[in-house]
Amino acid sequence: MNIAIIFAGGVGTRMGSDIPKQFLVLNGKPVLVHALELYQRHPQIDGIVLVVAKQYFDDCHGLCAQYGIDKLKALAECGESAQDSIYSGLKCAAERFPADSVVLLYDGVRPYLLPQVITDNIEAVKRFGNAVTYTPCYETIVLSKDGERISAMPYRRESYTAQAPQSFRLGDLL
């Protein structure tokens, strides 16, 4: 089975907003709905686990009903840190799906992703055991141990930025 675990546990603190960014409207729909639809529409995705703050469970059930997100299989409560939230989502998924399921970890505030990236992640996990989406780095990267002096400048052609999704076998990651 192929499962998306979508993290949307933010409450808007860093953004200074009264509304968490996953619920802000973009092109007529909340950003979170755009993220959910990426996986809802993908033919290889069998289920979605959504990780959110408990206070938003009812709102998320309502959005899923309104927008026809029927691949949602569970809501998991987010933790105090991103790591805690990932673990909560994984435990929730492990209660519902086999350990050899492919899990795609995705951020609920990312409204756009090419469907082929999802397909490529699933295929890479089947072939290699895991997958991390990345893009070439076009900026010049510098490293500094003290924040004042540059200690290294890696070649741009050897630098990449990790993106979402990151994908694994459920049992391996858990």
mmCIF file of C-alpha atoms in Angstrom:
data_model
loop_
_atom_site.group_PDB
_atom_site.id
_atom_site.type_symbol
_atom_site.label_atom_id
_atom_site.label_comp_id
_atom_site.label_asym_id
_atom_site.label_seq_id
_atom_site.Cartn_x
_atom_site.Cartn_y
_atom_site.Cartn_z
ATOM 1 C CA MET A 1 0.000 0.000 0.000
ATOM 2 C CA ASN A 2 1.038 3.617 -0.552
ATOM 3 C CA ILE A 3 0.224 6.158 2.128
ATOM 4 C CA ALA A 4 0.682 9.913 2.358
ATOM 5 C CA ILE A 5 1.284 11.283 5.839
ATOM 6 C CA ILE A 6 0.590 14.993 5.615
ATOM 7 C CA PHE A 7 1.759 17.278 8.393
ATOM 8 C CA ALA A 8 -0.300 20.378 9.097
ATOM 9 C CA GLY A 9 0.303 20.945 12.793
ATOM 10 C CA GLY A 10 1.365 24.577 12.687
ATOM 11 C CA VAL A 11 -0.678 27.173 14.526
ATOM 12 C CA GLY A 12 0.663 30.300 12.782
ATOM 13 C CA THR A 13 3.060 31.475 15.499
ATOM 14 C CA ARG A 14 6.112 32.146 13.305
ATOM 15 C CA MET A 15 3.946 33.739 10.667
ATOM 16 C CA GLY A 16 2.286 35.988 13.226
ATOM 17 C CA SER A 17 -1.153 35.076 11.918
ATOM 18 C CA ASP A 18 -4.378 34.317 13.737
ATOM 19 C CA ILE A 19 -5.039 31.669 11.094
ATOM 20 C CA PRO A 20 -2.541 28.839 10.583
ATOM 21 C CA LYS A 21 -1.132 29.029 7.051
ATOM 22 C CA GLN A 22 -2.538 25.618 6.102
ATOM 23 C CA PHE A 23 -6.026 27.137 6.438
ATOM 24 C CA LEU A 24 -5.305 30.327 4.489
ATOM 25 C CA VAL A 25 -7.208 30.458 1.207
ATOM 26 C CA LEU A 26 -5.297 30.170 -2.063
ATOM 27 C CA ASN A 27 -7.245 30.198 -5.339
ATOM 28 C CA GLY A 28 -10.527 29.669 -3.528
ATOM 29 C CA LYS A 29 -9.460 26.756 -1.287
ATOM 30 C CA PRO A 30 -7.451 26.378 1.893
ATOM 31 C CA VAL A 31 -3.782 25.588 1.221
ATOM 32 C CA LEU A 32 -4.226 22.285 3.066
ATOM 33 C CA VAL A 33 -6.950 21.204 0.644
ATOM 34 C CA HIS A 34 -4.588 21.767 -2.283
ATOM 35 C CA ALA A 35 -1.996 19.543 -0.550
ATOM 36 C CA LEU A 36 -4.564 16.842 0.232
ATOM 37 C CA GLU A 37 -5.857 16.869 -3.348
ATOM 38 C CA LEU A 38 -2.373 16.081 -4.679
ATOM 39 C CA TYR A 39 -2.585 12.691 -2.977
ATOM 40 C CA GLN A 40 -6.353 12.220 -3.316
ATOM 41 C CA ARG A 41 -6.039 12.454 -7.099
ATOM 42 C CA HIS A 42 -2.958 10.277 -7.447
ATOM 43 C CA PRO A 43 -4.010 6.782 -8.563
ATOM 44 C CA GLN A 44 -1.251 5.008 -6.619
ATOM 45 C CA ILE A 45 -2.098 6.522 -3.222
ATOM 46 C CA ASP A 46 -4.279 4.245 -1.111
ATOM 47 C CA GLY A 47 -4.683 6.343 2.005
ATOM 48 C CA ILE A 48 -3.888 9.605 3.744
ATOM 49 C CA VAL A 49 -3.065 10.232 7.401
ATOM 50 C CA LEU A 50 -3.339 13.892 8.339
ATOM 51 C CA VAL A 51 -1.391 15.191 11.351
ATOM 52 C CA VAL A 52 -2.945 18.317 12.865
ATOM 53 C CA ALA A 53 -3.550 20.025 16.188
ATOM 54 C CA LYS A 54 -6.474 18.344 17.940
ATOM 55 C CA GLN A 55 -8.410 21.620 17.997
ATOM 56 C CA TYR A 56 -8.618 21.430 14.168
ATOM 57 C CA PHE A 57 -9.864 17.829 13.858
ATOM 58 C CA ASP A 58 -13.475 18.872 13.214
ATOM 59 C CA ASP A 59 -12.394 21.552 10.718
ATOM 60 C CA CYS A 60 -10.301 18.982 8.819
ATOM 61 C CA HIS A 61 -13.126 16.433 8.733
ATOM 62 C CA GLY A 62 -15.366 19.185 7.369
ATOM 63 C CA LEU A 63 -12.870 20.218 4.683
ATOM 64 C CA CYS A 64 -12.377 16.622 3.598
ATOM 65 C CA ALA A 65 -16.131 16.117 3.316
ATOM 66 C CA GLN A 66 -16.572 19.412 1.450
ATOM 67 C CA TYR A 67 -13.821 18.714 -1.086
ATOM 68 C CA GLY A 68 -14.315 14.962 -1.513
ATOM 69 C CA ILE A 69 -11.104 13.835 0.178
ATOM 70 C CA ASP A 70 -12.203 10.254 0.774
ATOM 71 C CA LYS A 71 -8.707 8.745 0.976
ATOM 72 C CA LEU A 72 -8.336 10.282 4.450
ATOM 73 C CA LYS A 73 -8.072 7.263 6.743
ATOM 74 C CA ALA A 74 -7.137 8.945 10.014
ATOM 75 C CA LEU A 75 -6.264 12.120 11.843
ATOM 76 C CA ALA A 76 -3.280 12.055 14.179
ATOM 77 C CA GLU A 77 -2.541 14.669 16.787
ATOM 78 C CA CYS A 78 0.571 16.725 16.143
ATOM 79 C CA GLY A 79 3.328 16.874 18.723
ATOM 80 C CA GLU A 80 5.332 19.710 20.201
ATOM 81 C CA SER A 81 8.030 19.385 17.550
ATOM 82 C CA ALA A 82 8.114 18.314 13.910
ATOM 83 C CA GLN A 83 9.834 15.099 14.996
ATOM 84 C CA ASP A 84 7.051 14.381 17.500
ATOM 85 C CA SER A 85 4.443 15.022 14.803
ATOM 86 C CA ILE A 86 6.158 12.668 12.361
ATOM 87 C CA TYR A 87 6.245 9.962 15.017
ATOM 88 C CA SER A 88 2.562 10.496 15.837
ATOM 89 C CA GLY A 89 1.628 10.167 12.164
ATOM 90 C CA LEU A 90 3.753 7.044 11.758
ATOM 91 C CA LYS A 91 2.225 5.366 14.816
ATOM 92 C CA CYS A 92 -1.243 6.185 13.537
ATOM 93 C CA ALA A 93 -0.402 4.784 10.096
ATOM 94 C CA ALA A 94 1.094 1.628 11.631
ATOM 95 C CA GLU A 95 -2.272 0.893 13.291
ATOM 96 C CA ARG A 96 -3.993 0.906 9.895
ATOM 97 C CA PHE A 97 -1.495 -0.183 7.255
ATOM 98 C CA PRO A 98 1.036 -3.004 6.792
ATOM 99 C CA ALA A 99 4.678 -2.394 7.753
ATOM 100 C CA ASP A 100 5.845 -2.791 4.146
ATOM 101 C CA SER A 101 3.642 0.109 2.986
ATOM 102 C CA VAL A 102 5.347 2.987 1.222
ATOM 103 C CA VAL A 103 4.954 6.178 3.245
ATOM 104 C CA LEU A 104 5.343 9.602 1.655
ATOM 105 C CA LEU A 105 5.936 12.370 4.209
ATOM 106 C CA TYR A 106 4.559 15.700 3.024
ATOM 107 C CA ASP A 107 4.049 19.183 4.408
ATOM 108 C CA GLY A 108 0.439 20.373 4.408
ATOM 109 C CA VAL A 109 1.432 23.911 3.460
ATOM 110 C CA ARG A 110 2.896 22.875 0.111
ATOM 111 C CA PRO A 111 0.026 23.298 -2.352
ATOM 112 C CA TYR A 112 1.821 22.161 -5.509
ATOM 113 C CA LEU A 113 3.681 19.043 -6.567
ATOM 114 C CA LEU A 114 3.926 17.316 -9.919
ATOM 115 C CA PRO A 115 2.156 13.930 -9.830
ATOM 116 C CA GLN A 116 5.262 12.359 -11.388
ATOM 117 C CA VAL A 117 7.231 13.214 -8.222
ATOM 118 C CA ILE A 118 4.816 11.084 -6.198
ATOM 119 C CA THR A 119 5.132 8.246 -8.711
ATOM 120 C CA ASP A 120 8.933 8.534 -8.732
ATOM 121 C CA ASN A 121 9.066 8.424 -4.919
ATOM 122 C CA ILE A 122 6.949 5.270 -4.786
ATOM 123 C CA GLU A 123 9.085 3.576 -7.426
ATOM 124 C CA ALA A 124 12.343 4.624 -5.728
ATOM 125 C CA VAL A 125 11.229 3.191 -2.383
ATOM 126 C CA LYS A 126 10.321 -0.085 -4.067
ATOM 127 C CA ARG A 127 13.693 -0.188 -5.778
ATOM 128 C CA PHE A 128 16.047 1.337 -3.178
ATOM 129 C CA GLY A 129 14.152 1.307 0.133
ATOM 130 C CA ASN A 130 13.755 5.091 0.467
ATOM 131 C CA ALA A 131 13.614 8.311 -1.518
ATOM 132 C CA VAL A 132 14.283 11.965 -0.857
ATOM 133 C CA THR A 133 13.013 14.495 -3.358
ATOM 134 C CA TYR A 134 15.594 17.152 -4.142
ATOM 135 C CA THR A 135 16.278 20.013 -6.497
ATOM 136 C CA PRO A 136 19.592 21.424 -7.649
ATOM 137 C CA CYS A 137 20.779 24.373 -5.614
ATOM 138 C CA TYR A 138 21.075 27.487 -7.753
ATOM 139 C CA GLU A 139 22.317 29.754 -4.996
ATOM 140 C CA THR A 140 25.877 29.886 -3.770
ATOM 141 C CA ILE A 141 26.111 28.039 -0.464
ATOM 142 C CA VAL A 142 28.611 28.989 2.208
ATOM 143 C CA LEU A 143 29.377 27.141 5.418
ATOM 144 C CA SER A 144 30.328 28.869 8.637
ATOM 145 C CA LYS A 145 30.981 27.310 12.021
ATOM 146 C CA ASP A 146 30.760 30.587 13.936
ATOM 147 C CA GLY A 147 28.381 32.642 11.801
ATOM 148 C CA GLU A 148 31.088 35.212 11.100
ATOM 149 C CA ARG A 149 33.697 33.538 8.927
ATOM 150 C CA ILE A 150 33.192 31.360 5.889
ATOM 151 C CA SER A 151 34.760 27.968 6.462
ATOM 152 C CA ALA A 152 33.801 26.372 3.151
ATOM 153 C CA MET A 153 32.004 27.057 -0.101
ATOM 154 C CA PRO A 154 30.772 23.816 -1.700
ATOM 155 C CA TYR A 155 30.535 23.610 -5.474
ATOM 156 C CA ARG A 156 27.059 24.587 -6.592
ATOM 157 C CA ARG A 157 26.960 21.646 -9.001
ATOM 158 C CA GLU A 158 27.360 19.316 -5.982
ATOM 159 C CA SER A 159 24.677 21.023 -3.861
ATOM 160 C CA TYR A 160 21.000 20.137 -3.646
ATOM 161 C CA THR A 161 18.086 21.142 -1.450
ATOM 162 C CA ALA A 162 15.912 18.441 0.074
ATOM 163 C CA GLN A 163 12.232 18.810 -0.720
ATOM 164 C CA ALA A 164 9.032 16.978 0.102
ATOM 165 C CA PRO A 165 8.018 14.254 -0.120
ATOM 166 C CA GLN A 166 10.536 12.068 1.624
ATOM 167 C CA SER A 167 9.523 8.441 1.323
ATOM 168 C CA PHE A 168 10.253 5.183 3.150
ATOM 169 C CA ARG A 169 8.818 1.825 4.112
ATOM 170 C CA LEU A 170 6.544 2.363 7.106
ATOM 171 C CA GLY A 171 8.133 -0.314 9.282
ATOM 172 C CA ASP A 172 11.674 0.850 8.493
ATOM 173 C CA LEU A 173 10.959 4.470 9.349
ATOM 174 C CA LEU A 174 8.944 3.682 12.457
#
